[in-house]
Amino acid sequence: MKVTCSHFTLALTVSLYRLIHFYAIEQIEAARRIEKLIQYKLNSKKSGDMTRNSDVGMRDSVGSDGEPPMGDKTAENTSNGAEALPGTESEAWAKESIEKLVDIRQRIINTMTMAYELQMMKIFSREYDITVFLRQMVVSFVEEHFVNLFTPASTGEQSNIILTTAGNQTSVYNLLGPKVILTRFKSLLHAANTALSCLDCHISTALRTILFKECCDLSMAPPGIPPAKLSANSLGEMIPKTEIEYWGNLLWSIVDWFSKLCHQVVSGDSLANNSDANNTLLWVPYLNSIVRPNVSVQGNIAPTRGTGRSNSVVASFFNNQVTNNLFNNAISLESIALESFLSRQELGSLCQIIGVQGVRVLDQDLLTTIIEKVRAALSMF
Amino acid sequence: MEPYDIWWFRDKVVECFQNSMNSTSRQSFRASALITFLPSVRYALCLSNQIETERIKLSIEFFMDDRMNELGTHVITLIKLFWGHLQALENQVTQVRTQVNGRPQLTLAHTLAKTCY
């Protein structure tokens, strides 16, 4: 009986010891893991702060040698004191940004859900419908910012596209292409839709109203109707003139801006190069855009990269313009020419914004200009 | 104590409302439901005293207007923040997309967007 008891005590002691040992190892492992995590977080925060202080909102996600960012290797390297891999700052910054984004999204959803639950209240003779009120606020915010995307900001909050390029040639830094505007607008719609989706509402309805109001010229016949029928049965006759002047204001501003841009590029007043030698414009089918060949100072066209056989102007473009502007990290804004805004991509983005009616207005405006130019040229003979 | 007595603790109502707007958890938003008790104030009014009734009615309306404006401003601020973060991330992704054969290619739109953030 004694032996059994001592055996039992021994076995219990051993198992207890094993349990404690196992528990201790677990604790040590957990502590190590936490320590590693804290170290990684500290390094990430440090690199994130560094990038935030560099006053550039968009960080390079790849380094100079083009290596993609790596997750765990980065942490290893930074914890070992080695030089951080390219893209570490960007990764840390993106992680922080995504966390903030998720947090803000949750707050929006919470607020909107609360507003939706409160519904309507009647206080004496006044009715407060919080859902409708918030919906109106969001829609008016989108509408206001849609117009502001195309006009210079008076408050300096955002720098936007310039609708008058002819007089303000020095302010190229504020000139944003339609592609950037479209991206911003998409982000705005996404943000607004996040809020509106909690109120059983979709942004598409509001967007249709905004686009119809800002980018539709009611004095023009709708698509599919020939211009001859315009005077007989047009919306313009049914709506007062003051309202017609107001409707489509933004559309005409955009068309005016684009038309002036075309004039400026054709006349050779590019901001990039003002010398006469560089003012020859070419249409390159391969790039689907108008380009300005880069001519050397002596007036000779630079040889083609690689084979060196062709001496054409297009070849010199590929040699210099593409190499300098697309493959060089240190691109300067001074090297951007106005004709870059006339590329197919930029025009496609612009057409997406202004819609069918806008394209028709733009087309009509450009055709009028071309007809005038041709007439002027013919009158010389 | 009746629900309409909440009118006499307006500071608390405002505090709860603001706290619930600034909080991130969903449960704390229930505190903002305090304003739903405000319509019941009319039961506490002495209808024979017209001056007092009008005065309280006006002050409640002003109070509610302020809260509604506050809520609207708060939502717009959040949307602006969300837009900013979304745009910044979008710009970064755009840059990643433009790299070909391991070499980053800066597009015109990308370069210009860089100057604005």
Short mmCIF file of C-alpha atoms in Angstrom, two decimals:
data_model
loop_
_atom_site.label_atom_id
_atom_site.label_comp_id
_atom_site.label_asym_id
_atom_site.label_seq_id
_atom_site.Cartn_x
_atom_site.Cartn_y
_atom_site.Cartn_z
CA MET A 1 0.00 0.00 0.00
CA LYS A 2 2.88 2.32 0.84
CA VAL A 3 4.56 1.58 -2.47
CA THR A 4 1.42 2.37 -4.42
CA CYS A 5 0.97 5.62 -2.57
CA SER A 6 4.54 6.72 -3.15
CA HIS A 7 4.25 5.75 -6.81
CA PHE A 8 1.12 7.78 -7.12
CA THR A 9 2.79 10.78 -5.41
CA LEU A 10 5.80 10.50 -7.65
CA ALA A 11 3.72 10.27 -10.78
CA LEU A 12 1.68 13.26 -9.67
CA THR A 13 4.81 15.26 -8.95
CA VAL A 14 6.33 14.40 -12.32
CA SER A 15 3.18 15.29 -14.19
CA LEU A 16 2.90 18.54 -12.25
CA TYR A 17 6.51 19.33 -12.99
CA ARG A 18 5.96 18.59 -16.68
CA LEU A 19 2.89 20.78 -16.71
CA ILE A 20 4.73 23.65 -15.06
CA HIS A 21 7.68 23.19 -17.40
CA PHE A 22 5.40 23.12 -20.41
CA TYR A 23 3.56 26.18 -19.14
CA ALA A 24 6.83 28.02 -18.55
CA ILE A 25 8.06 27.21 -22.05
CA GLU A 26 4.78 28.41 -23.47
CA GLN A 27 5.08 31.63 -21.53
CA ILE A 28 8.64 32.19 -22.69
CA GLU A 29 7.64 31.52 -26.30
CA ALA A 30 4.72 33.93 -26.02
CA ALA A 31 6.95 36.58 -24.48
CA ARG A 32 9.43 36.16 -27.31
CA ARG A 33 6.68 36.45 -29.86
CA ILE A 34 5.34 39.61 -28.21
CA GLU A 35 8.83 41.05 -28.07
CA LYS A 36 9.31 40.40 -31.78
CA LEU A 37 5.95 41.93 -32.57
CA ILE A 38 6.70 45.05 -30.52
CA GLN A 39 10.08 45.37 -32.21
CA TYR A 40 8.48 45.05 -35.63
CA LYS A 41 5.75 47.54 -34.73
CA LEU A 42 8.31 50.02 -33.46
CA ASN A 43 10.35 49.69 -36.64
CA SER A 44 7.27 49.98 -38.79
CA LYS A 45 6.11 53.04 -36.89
CA LYS A 46 9.52 54.62 -37.21
CA SER A 47 9.63 54.05 -40.94
CA GLY A 48 5.99 55.15 -41.23
CA ASP A 49 6.81 58.41 -39.47
CA MET A 50 9.75 58.94 -41.76
CA THR A 51 7.58 58.58 -44.82
CA ARG A 52 4.85 60.76 -43.34
CA ASN A 53 7.28 63.55 -42.74
CA SER A 54 8.41 63.51 -46.32
CA ASP A 55 5.20 65.43 -47.27
CA VAL A 56 4.43 63.06 -50.12
CA GLY A 57 1.14 61.29 -49.77
CA MET A 58 1.82 58.59 -52.27
CA ARG A 59 4.76 56.44 -51.29
CA ASP A 60 6.98 54.40 -53.49
CA SER A 61 6.06 50.81 -53.01
CA VAL A 62 9.15 49.64 -54.79
CA GLY A 63 12.68 50.71 -54.41
CA SER A 64 15.18 51.94 -56.89
CA ASP A 65 16.18 48.46 -57.86
CA GLY A 66 12.56 47.48 -58.36
CA GLU A 67 12.33 44.69 -55.81
CA PRO A 68 8.82 43.99 -54.56
CA PRO A 69 8.06 44.60 -50.87
CA MET A 70 8.43 41.57 -48.61
CA GLY A 71 6.49 41.02 -45.42
CA ASP A 72 8.37 38.79 -42.98
CA LYS A 73 11.82 39.32 -44.41
CA THR A 74 11.46 43.02 -43.80
CA ALA A 75 10.67 42.45 -40.16
CA GLU A 76 13.61 40.10 -39.83
CA ASN A 77 16.00 42.53 -41.41
CA THR A 78 14.86 45.51 -39.42
CA SER A 79 14.97 43.61 -36.14
CA ASN A 80 18.47 42.40 -36.89
CA GLY A 81 19.61 45.95 -37.42
CA ALA A 82 20.32 45.45 -41.11
CA GLU A 83 19.34 47.95 -43.73
CA ALA A 84 15.63 47.84 -44.47
CA LEU A 85 14.50 46.41 -47.75
CA PRO A 86 13.10 48.79 -50.33
CA GLY A 87 9.41 49.34 -49.83
CA THR A 88 9.41 48.91 -46.04
CA GLU A 89 8.22 52.46 -45.43
CA SER A 90 5.50 52.05 -47.95
CA GLU A 91 4.34 48.78 -46.41
CA ALA A 92 4.21 50.22 -42.91
CA TRP A 93 2.45 53.30 -44.18
CA ALA A 94 -0.09 51.23 -46.11
CA LYS A 95 -0.77 49.03 -43.08
CA GLU A 96 -1.41 52.06 -40.92
CA SER A 97 -3.55 53.66 -43.61
CA ILE A 98 -5.63 50.53 -44.08
CA GLU A 99 -6.22 50.26 -40.34
CA LYS A 100 -7.34 53.87 -40.23
CA LEU A 101 -9.51 53.33 -43.26
CA VAL A 102 -11.26 50.37 -41.65
CA ASP A 103 -11.74 52.34 -38.46
CA ILE A 104 -13.24 55.32 -40.25
CA ARG A 105 -15.49 53.06 -42.29
CA GLN A 106 -16.77 51.43 -39.13
CA ARG A 107 -17.48 54.83 -37.61
CA ILE A 108 -19.39 55.92 -40.69
CA ILE A 109 -21.46 52.74 -40.62
CA ASN A 110 -22.14 53.15 -36.89
CA THR A 111 -23.26 56.74 -37.27
CA MET A 112 -25.47 55.98 -40.22
CA THR A 113 -27.00 52.95 -38.55
CA MET A 114 -27.78 55.06 -35.52
CA ALA A 115 -29.39 57.69 -37.71
CA TYR A 116 -31.38 55.02 -39.50
CA GLU A 117 -32.62 53.60 -36.22
CA LEU A 118 -33.68 57.00 -34.90
CA GLN A 119 -35.82 57.53 -38.00
CA MET A 120 -38.27 60.42 -37.78
CA MET A 121 -39.09 62.60 -34.78
CA LYS A 122 -41.88 65.08 -34.42
CA ILE A 123 -41.29 67.93 -32.02
CA PHE A 124 -44.32 70.17 -31.81
CA SER A 125 -45.05 71.26 -35.35
CA ARG A 126 -41.61 70.39 -36.75
CA GLU A 127 -40.64 67.01 -38.15
CA TYR A 128 -37.06 65.81 -38.11
CA ASP A 129 -36.26 62.99 -40.49
CA ILE A 130 -32.62 62.25 -39.78
CA THR A 131 -32.29 59.77 -42.65
CA VAL A 132 -33.48 62.23 -45.26
CA PHE A 133 -31.40 65.00 -43.73
CA LEU A 134 -28.19 62.94 -43.85
CA ARG A 135 -28.93 61.75 -47.35
CA GLN A 136 -29.29 65.33 -48.51
CA MET A 137 -26.07 66.31 -46.75
CA VAL A 138 -24.08 63.54 -48.42
CA VAL A 139 -25.53 64.19 -51.87
CA SER A 140 -24.88 67.92 -51.65
CA PHE A 141 -21.35 67.17 -50.49
CA VAL A 142 -20.75 64.96 -53.54
CA GLU A 143 -22.28 67.56 -55.83
CA GLU A 144 -20.21 70.35 -54.40
CA HIS A 145 -16.98 68.39 -54.65
CA PHE A 146 -17.74 67.20 -58.16
CA VAL A 147 -17.75 70.82 -59.30
CA ASN A 148 -14.73 71.64 -57.14
CA LEU A 149 -12.70 68.86 -58.75
CA PHE A 150 -12.59 70.89 -61.94
CA THR A 151 -12.20 74.36 -60.59
CA PRO A 152 -9.29 75.96 -58.77
CA ALA A 153 -9.84 75.76 -55.04
CA SER A 154 -10.24 79.13 -53.43
CA THR A 155 -9.42 77.84 -49.98
CA GLY A 156 -6.32 75.98 -51.06
CA GLU A 157 -7.69 72.75 -49.63
CA GLN A 158 -7.20 70.87 -52.86
CA SER A 159 -5.42 71.84 -55.99
CA ASN A 160 -7.43 71.01 -59.03
CA ILE A 161 -7.55 71.24 -62.72
CA ILE A 162 -7.31 74.66 -64.27
CA LEU A 163 -10.00 75.59 -66.67
CA THR A 164 -8.16 78.56 -68.12
CA THR A 165 -4.78 77.56 -69.39
CA ALA A 166 -4.25 80.41 -71.79
CA GLY A 167 -3.57 83.07 -69.22
CA ASN A 168 -2.05 81.00 -66.45
CA GLN A 169 0.83 79.27 -68.09
CA THR A 170 3.03 79.45 -65.05
CA SER A 171 0.76 77.38 -62.86
CA VAL A 172 1.48 74.01 -64.43
CA TYR A 173 1.80 72.46 -61.00
CA ASN A 174 -1.93 72.68 -60.48
CA LEU A 175 -2.80 71.15 -63.80
CA LEU A 176 -4.25 67.71 -63.27
CA GLY A 177 -5.26 65.43 -66.06
CA PRO A 178 -8.79 64.03 -66.41
CA LYS A 179 -7.44 60.62 -65.45
CA VAL A 180 -6.49 61.86 -61.99
CA ILE A 181 -9.80 63.68 -61.67
CA LEU A 182 -11.68 60.52 -62.58
CA THR A 183 -9.76 58.50 -59.99
CA ARG A 184 -10.52 61.06 -57.31
CA PHE A 185 -14.13 61.19 -58.29
CA LYS A 186 -14.39 57.41 -58.09
CA SER A 187 -12.93 57.48 -54.59
CA LEU A 188 -15.39 60.19 -53.62
CA LEU A 189 -18.30 58.13 -54.90
CA HIS A 190 -17.05 55.09 -53.05
CA ALA A 191 -16.83 57.06 -49.79
CA ALA A 192 -20.28 58.55 -50.27
CA ASN A 193 -21.76 55.18 -51.16
CA THR A 194 -20.37 53.67 -47.97
CA ALA A 195 -22.42 56.18 -46.02
CA LEU A 196 -25.53 56.06 -48.17
CA SER A 197 -25.73 52.27 -48.32
CA CYS A 198 -26.62 52.26 -44.62
CA LEU A 199 -29.61 54.49 -45.35
CA ASP A 200 -31.16 52.20 -47.98
CA CYS A 201 -29.99 54.54 -50.69
CA HIS A 202 -27.53 54.24 -53.55
CA ILE A 203 -25.27 56.87 -54.96
CA SER A 204 -26.23 56.08 -58.56
CA THR A 205 -29.50 57.99 -58.32
CA ALA A 206 -27.78 61.04 -56.91
CA LEU A 207 -24.97 60.72 -59.43
CA ARG A 208 -27.40 60.66 -62.32
CA THR A 209 -28.97 63.88 -61.08
CA ILE A 210 -25.59 65.53 -60.61
CA LEU A 211 -24.29 64.53 -64.03
CA PHE A 212 -27.52 65.60 -65.68
CA LYS A 213 -27.34 68.93 -63.96
CA GLU A 214 -23.66 69.65 -64.54
CA CYS A 215 -22.74 67.79 -67.72
CA CYS A 216 -25.79 68.05 -69.90
CA ASP A 217 -26.43 70.90 -72.26
CA LEU A 218 -30.17 71.21 -72.67
CA SER A 219 -29.86 73.56 -75.61
CA MET A 220 -28.52 70.66 -77.68
CA ALA A 221 -30.68 67.92 -79.11
CA PRO A 222 -30.46 64.57 -77.34
CA PRO A 223 -28.32 61.87 -78.98
CA GLY A 224 -29.98 60.30 -82.01
CA ILE A 225 -31.99 63.36 -83.00
CA PRO A 226 -30.62 65.31 -85.97
CA PRO A 227 -29.79 68.99 -85.35
CA ALA A 228 -32.53 70.07 -87.78
CA LYS A 229 -35.20 69.04 -85.32
CA LEU A 230 -33.58 70.98 -82.55
CA SER A 231 -35.43 74.22 -83.12
CA ALA A 232 -38.79 72.52 -83.60
CA ASN A 233 -38.85 70.42 -80.51
CA SER A 234 -36.13 71.00 -78.02
CA LEU A 235 -35.97 71.06 -74.32
CA GLY A 236 -34.44 74.49 -74.56
CA GLU A 237 -37.72 76.07 -75.55
CA MET A 238 -39.54 74.62 -72.61
CA ILE A 239 -37.08 75.77 -70.00
CA PRO A 240 -36.43 79.43 -69.18
CA LYS A 241 -33.18 80.90 -70.49
CA THR A 242 -31.79 81.63 -67.07
CA GLU A 243 -32.02 77.97 -66.15
CA ILE A 244 -30.41 76.91 -69.43
CA GLU A 245 -27.50 79.20 -68.68
CA TYR A 246 -27.11 77.59 -65.33
CA TRP A 247 -27.49 74.00 -66.47
CA GLY A 248 -24.39 72.59 -68.07
CA ASN A 249 -22.13 75.33 -66.79
CA LEU A 250 -19.43 72.92 -65.80
CA LEU A 251 -19.68 71.12 -69.13
CA TRP A 252 -18.99 74.30 -71.05
CA SER A 253 -16.11 75.14 -68.75
CA ILE A 254 -14.54 71.73 -69.40
CA VAL A 255 -15.08 72.06 -73.14
CA ASP A 256 -13.61 75.53 -73.08
CA TRP A 257 -10.60 74.28 -71.14
CA PHE A 258 -10.01 71.38 -73.52
CA SER A 259 -10.43 73.57 -76.56
CA LYS A 260 -7.95 76.10 -75.20
CA LEU A 261 -5.55 73.30 -74.39
CA CYS A 262 -5.75 72.07 -77.98
CA HIS A 263 -5.18 75.59 -79.29
CA GLN A 264 -2.22 76.04 -77.02
CA VAL A 265 -0.63 72.76 -78.01
CA VAL A 266 -1.23 73.30 -81.71
CA SER A 267 0.15 76.81 -81.59
CA GLY A 268 3.30 75.47 -79.92
CA ASP A 269 3.06 77.22 -76.56
CA SER A 270 3.94 74.20 -74.54
CA LEU A 271 5.15 74.82 -71.06
CA ALA A 272 7.85 72.26 -71.36
CA ASN A 273 9.80 73.54 -74.29
CA ASN A 274 9.48 77.01 -75.62
CA SER A 275 12.24 76.84 -78.19
CA ASP A 276 11.17 76.74 -81.82
CA ALA A 277 13.07 73.57 -82.54
CA ASN A 278 10.90 71.54 -80.21
CA ASN A 279 7.53 72.74 -81.39
CA THR A 280 6.89 70.11 -84.03
CA LEU A 281 3.95 67.94 -83.09
CA LEU A 282 3.39 64.44 -84.35
CA TRP A 283 0.63 61.90 -84.10
CA VAL A 284 2.17 58.56 -83.12
CA PRO A 285 -0.24 55.68 -83.82
CA TYR A 286 1.73 53.32 -81.62
CA LEU A 287 1.19 55.53 -78.59
CA ASN A 288 -2.22 56.77 -79.68
CA SER A 289 -1.29 60.29 -78.75
CA ILE A 290 0.24 63.51 -79.92
CA VAL A 291 3.90 63.80 -79.08
CA ARG A 292 6.58 66.39 -79.32
CA PRO A 293 9.89 64.97 -80.51
CA ASN A 294 12.92 65.72 -78.44
CA VAL A 295 15.42 67.45 -80.67
CA SER A 296 18.94 67.98 -79.46
CA VAL A 297 20.44 71.42 -78.93
CA GLN A 298 22.38 71.29 -82.18
CA GLY A 299 19.21 70.55 -84.08
CA ASN A 300 20.18 66.96 -84.90
CA ILE A 301 17.81 64.19 -84.12
CA ALA A 302 19.28 61.77 -81.64
CA PRO A 303 19.97 58.24 -82.88
CA THR A 304 17.63 55.42 -82.06
CA ARG A 305 18.24 53.44 -78.96
CA GLY A 306 19.50 49.94 -79.57
CA THR A 307 19.86 49.40 -83.31
CA GLY A 308 20.69 52.96 -84.25
CA ARG A 309 19.37 52.48 -87.78
CA SER A 310 16.45 54.86 -87.91
CA ASN A 311 16.88 58.58 -87.70
CA SER A 312 13.22 59.47 -87.77
CA VAL A 313 11.62 61.90 -85.41
CA VAL A 314 9.49 59.17 -83.89
CA ALA A 315 12.58 57.16 -83.17
CA SER A 316 14.10 60.10 -81.38
CA PHE A 317 10.94 60.34 -79.35
CA PHE A 318 11.29 56.78 -78.21
CA ASN A 319 14.92 57.35 -77.51
CA ASN A 320 14.62 60.45 -75.41
CA GLN A 321 11.10 61.25 -74.37
CA VAL A 322 10.10 57.76 -73.31
CA THR A 323 13.39 57.00 -71.68
CA ASN A 324 13.47 60.23 -69.76
CA ASN A 325 9.84 60.40 -68.75
CA LEU A 326 8.75 56.85 -68.20
CA PHE A 327 11.79 54.91 -67.09
CA ASN A 328 13.44 57.55 -65.00
CA ASN A 329 12.52 57.73 -61.34
CA ALA A 330 13.53 61.33 -60.94
CA ILE A 331 10.97 62.75 -63.30
CA SER A 332 10.60 66.48 -63.04
CA LEU A 333 7.42 68.41 -63.58
CA GLU A 334 9.18 70.81 -65.89
CA SER A 335 9.57 68.01 -68.42
CA ILE A 336 5.82 67.45 -68.69
CA ALA A 337 4.39 68.94 -71.80
CA LEU A 338 0.83 70.05 -72.25
CA GLU A 339 0.33 67.64 -75.12
CA SER A 340 0.53 64.83 -72.57
CA PHE A 341 -2.99 65.81 -71.54
CA LEU A 342 -4.21 65.00 -75.02
CA SER A 343 -3.41 61.33 -74.89
CA ARG A 344 -6.05 58.71 -75.59
CA GLN A 345 -6.24 57.67 -71.94
CA GLU A 346 -6.78 61.21 -70.72
CA LEU A 347 -9.40 61.84 -73.38
CA GLY A 348 -11.13 58.58 -72.46
CA SER A 349 -11.26 59.62 -68.82
CA LEU A 350 -12.62 63.02 -69.77
CA CYS A 351 -15.32 61.41 -71.90
CA GLN A 352 -16.32 59.16 -69.02
CA ILE A 353 -16.88 62.22 -66.87
CA ILE A 354 -18.68 64.48 -69.32
CA GLY A 355 -20.82 61.76 -70.85
CA VAL A 356 -22.48 61.52 -74.25
CA GLN A 357 -23.80 65.06 -74.31
CA GLY A 358 -20.42 66.37 -73.26
CA VAL A 359 -18.67 64.52 -76.06
CA ARG A 360 -21.11 65.99 -78.54
CA VAL A 361 -20.49 69.50 -77.24
CA LEU A 362 -16.74 68.93 -77.32
CA ASP A 363 -16.94 67.48 -80.80
CA GLN A 364 -18.99 70.41 -82.03
CA ASP A 365 -16.60 72.92 -80.51
CA LEU A 366 -13.52 71.29 -82.02
CA LEU A 367 -15.21 70.89 -85.41
CA THR A 368 -16.09 74.58 -85.44
CA THR A 369 -12.46 75.42 -84.73
CA ILE A 370 -11.21 73.10 -87.47
CA ILE A 371 -13.67 74.54 -89.99
CA GLU A 372 -12.48 78.03 -89.14
CA LYS A 373 -8.85 77.02 -89.58
CA VAL A 374 -9.53 75.29 -92.92
CA ARG A 375 -11.47 78.28 -94.18
CA ALA A 376 -8.64 80.59 -93.17
CA ALA A 377 -6.14 78.33 -94.95
CA LEU A 378 -8.28 78.17 -98.11
CA SER A 379 -8.75 81.90 -98.22
CA MET A 380 -5.02 82.28 -98.82
CA PHE A 381 -5.25 80.64 -102.23
CA MET B 1 -38.98 61.00 -12.83
CA GLU B 2 -40.57 61.03 -16.26
CA PRO B 3 -38.80 60.83 -19.64
CA TYR B 4 -39.61 64.45 -20.38
CA ASP B 5 -37.54 65.49 -17.39
CA ILE B 6 -34.52 64.88 -19.56
CA TRP B 7 -35.04 68.38 -20.89
CA TRP B 8 -33.70 69.75 -17.65
CA PHE B 9 -30.44 67.83 -18.16
CA ARG B 10 -29.60 69.19 -21.57
CA ASP B 11 -25.86 69.27 -20.92
CA LYS B 12 -25.91 65.55 -20.24
CA VAL B 13 -27.88 64.93 -23.42
CA VAL B 14 -25.38 66.93 -25.47
CA GLU B 15 -22.48 65.16 -23.81
CA CYS B 16 -23.95 61.73 -24.50
CA PHE B 17 -24.70 62.67 -28.06
CA GLN B 18 -21.17 63.88 -28.72
CA ASN B 19 -19.58 60.92 -26.98
CA SER B 20 -21.66 58.49 -28.97
CA MET B 21 -20.65 60.19 -32.21
CA ASN B 22 -16.96 60.04 -31.38
CA SER B 23 -16.96 56.47 -30.17
CA THR B 24 -16.10 53.50 -32.34
CA SER B 25 -18.19 50.81 -30.68
CA ARG B 26 -21.72 50.25 -31.75
CA GLN B 27 -23.20 49.82 -28.28
CA SER B 28 -22.32 53.32 -27.15
CA PHE B 29 -24.44 54.73 -29.95
CA ARG B 30 -27.50 53.85 -27.96
CA ALA B 31 -26.72 56.82 -25.74
CA SER B 32 -27.57 59.14 -28.58
CA ALA B 33 -31.13 57.81 -28.45
CA LEU B 34 -31.66 60.18 -25.54
CA ILE B 35 -32.76 62.83 -27.97
CA THR B 36 -35.75 60.70 -28.86
CA PHE B 37 -37.21 61.59 -25.48
CA LEU B 38 -37.28 65.27 -26.36
CA PRO B 39 -40.67 65.19 -28.10
CA SER B 40 -42.24 64.04 -24.85
CA VAL B 41 -41.48 67.42 -23.30
CA ARG B 42 -44.77 68.70 -24.64
CA TYR B 43 -46.61 66.57 -22.08
CA ALA B 44 -44.90 68.45 -19.29
CA LEU B 45 -45.91 71.88 -20.51
CA CYS B 46 -48.64 73.89 -18.93
CA LEU B 47 -50.72 74.78 -21.93
CA SER B 48 -52.46 77.63 -20.18
CA ASN B 49 -49.17 79.50 -19.94
CA GLN B 50 -48.64 80.48 -23.56
CA ILE B 51 -45.41 82.42 -22.99
CA GLU B 52 -43.67 79.55 -21.28
CA THR B 53 -44.91 77.06 -23.87
CA GLU B 54 -43.66 79.15 -26.77
CA ARG B 55 -40.31 79.74 -25.14
CA ILE B 56 -39.68 76.07 -24.41
CA LYS B 57 -40.92 75.06 -27.84
CA LEU B 58 -38.48 77.45 -29.50
CA SER B 59 -35.58 76.36 -27.36
CA ILE B 60 -36.25 72.68 -28.09
CA GLU B 61 -36.35 73.40 -31.80
CA PHE B 62 -33.07 75.30 -31.62
CA PHE B 63 -31.59 72.47 -29.61
CA MET B 64 -32.65 69.88 -32.16
CA ASP B 65 -31.39 72.01 -35.06
CA ASP B 66 -27.99 72.21 -33.41
CA ARG B 67 -27.87 68.46 -32.88
CA MET B 68 -28.86 67.78 -36.48
CA ASN B 69 -26.20 70.15 -37.78
CA GLU B 70 -23.68 68.53 -35.51
CA LEU B 71 -24.57 65.10 -36.81
CA GLY B 72 -24.41 66.23 -40.43
CA THR B 73 -21.03 67.89 -39.97
CA HIS B 74 -19.73 64.80 -38.24
CA VAL B 75 -20.81 62.54 -41.11
CA ILE B 76 -19.27 64.84 -43.72
CA THR B 77 -16.01 64.96 -41.77
CA LEU B 78 -15.91 61.18 -41.65
CA ILE B 79 -16.62 60.91 -45.38
CA LYS B 80 -13.84 63.42 -46.11
CA LEU B 81 -11.42 61.40 -44.00
CA PHE B 82 -12.47 58.18 -45.70
CA TRP B 83 -12.07 59.77 -49.11
CA GLY B 84 -8.59 61.05 -48.28
CA HIS B 85 -7.36 57.68 -47.07
CA LEU B 86 -8.96 55.86 -49.95
CA GLN B 87 -7.40 58.20 -52.46
CA ALA B 88 -3.96 57.92 -50.91
CA LEU B 89 -4.12 54.13 -51.02
CA GLU B 90 -5.48 54.21 -54.54
CA ASN B 91 -2.54 56.34 -55.62
CA GLN B 92 -0.14 53.89 -54.10
CA VAL B 93 -1.79 50.94 -55.81
CA THR B 94 -1.73 52.83 -59.10
CA GLN B 95 1.99 53.14 -58.79
CA VAL B 96 2.41 49.44 -58.11
CA ARG B 97 0.35 48.62 -61.14
CA THR B 98 2.55 50.70 -63.39
CA GLN B 99 5.68 48.72 -62.77
CA VAL B 100 6.70 46.49 -65.62
CA ASN B 101 9.44 43.88 -65.45
CA GLY B 102 10.30 44.91 -61.94
CA ARG B 103 10.97 48.50 -62.90
CA PRO B 104 8.64 51.25 -61.73
CA GLN B 105 7.11 53.33 -64.46
CA LEU B 106 5.85 56.70 -63.43
CA THR B 107 2.90 57.87 -65.41
CA LEU B 108 1.99 61.45 -65.91
CA ALA B 109 -1.13 61.21 -63.81
CA HIS B 110 0.79 59.50 -61.07
CA THR B 111 3.52 62.10 -60.99
CA LEU B 112 1.05 64.91 -60.87
CA ALA B 113 -0.96 63.24 -58.16
CA LYS B 114 2.19 63.00 -56.10
CA THR B 115 2.38 66.76 -55.86
CA CYS B 116 -1.06 67.07 -54.40
CA TYR B 117 -0.75 64.88 -51.36
#
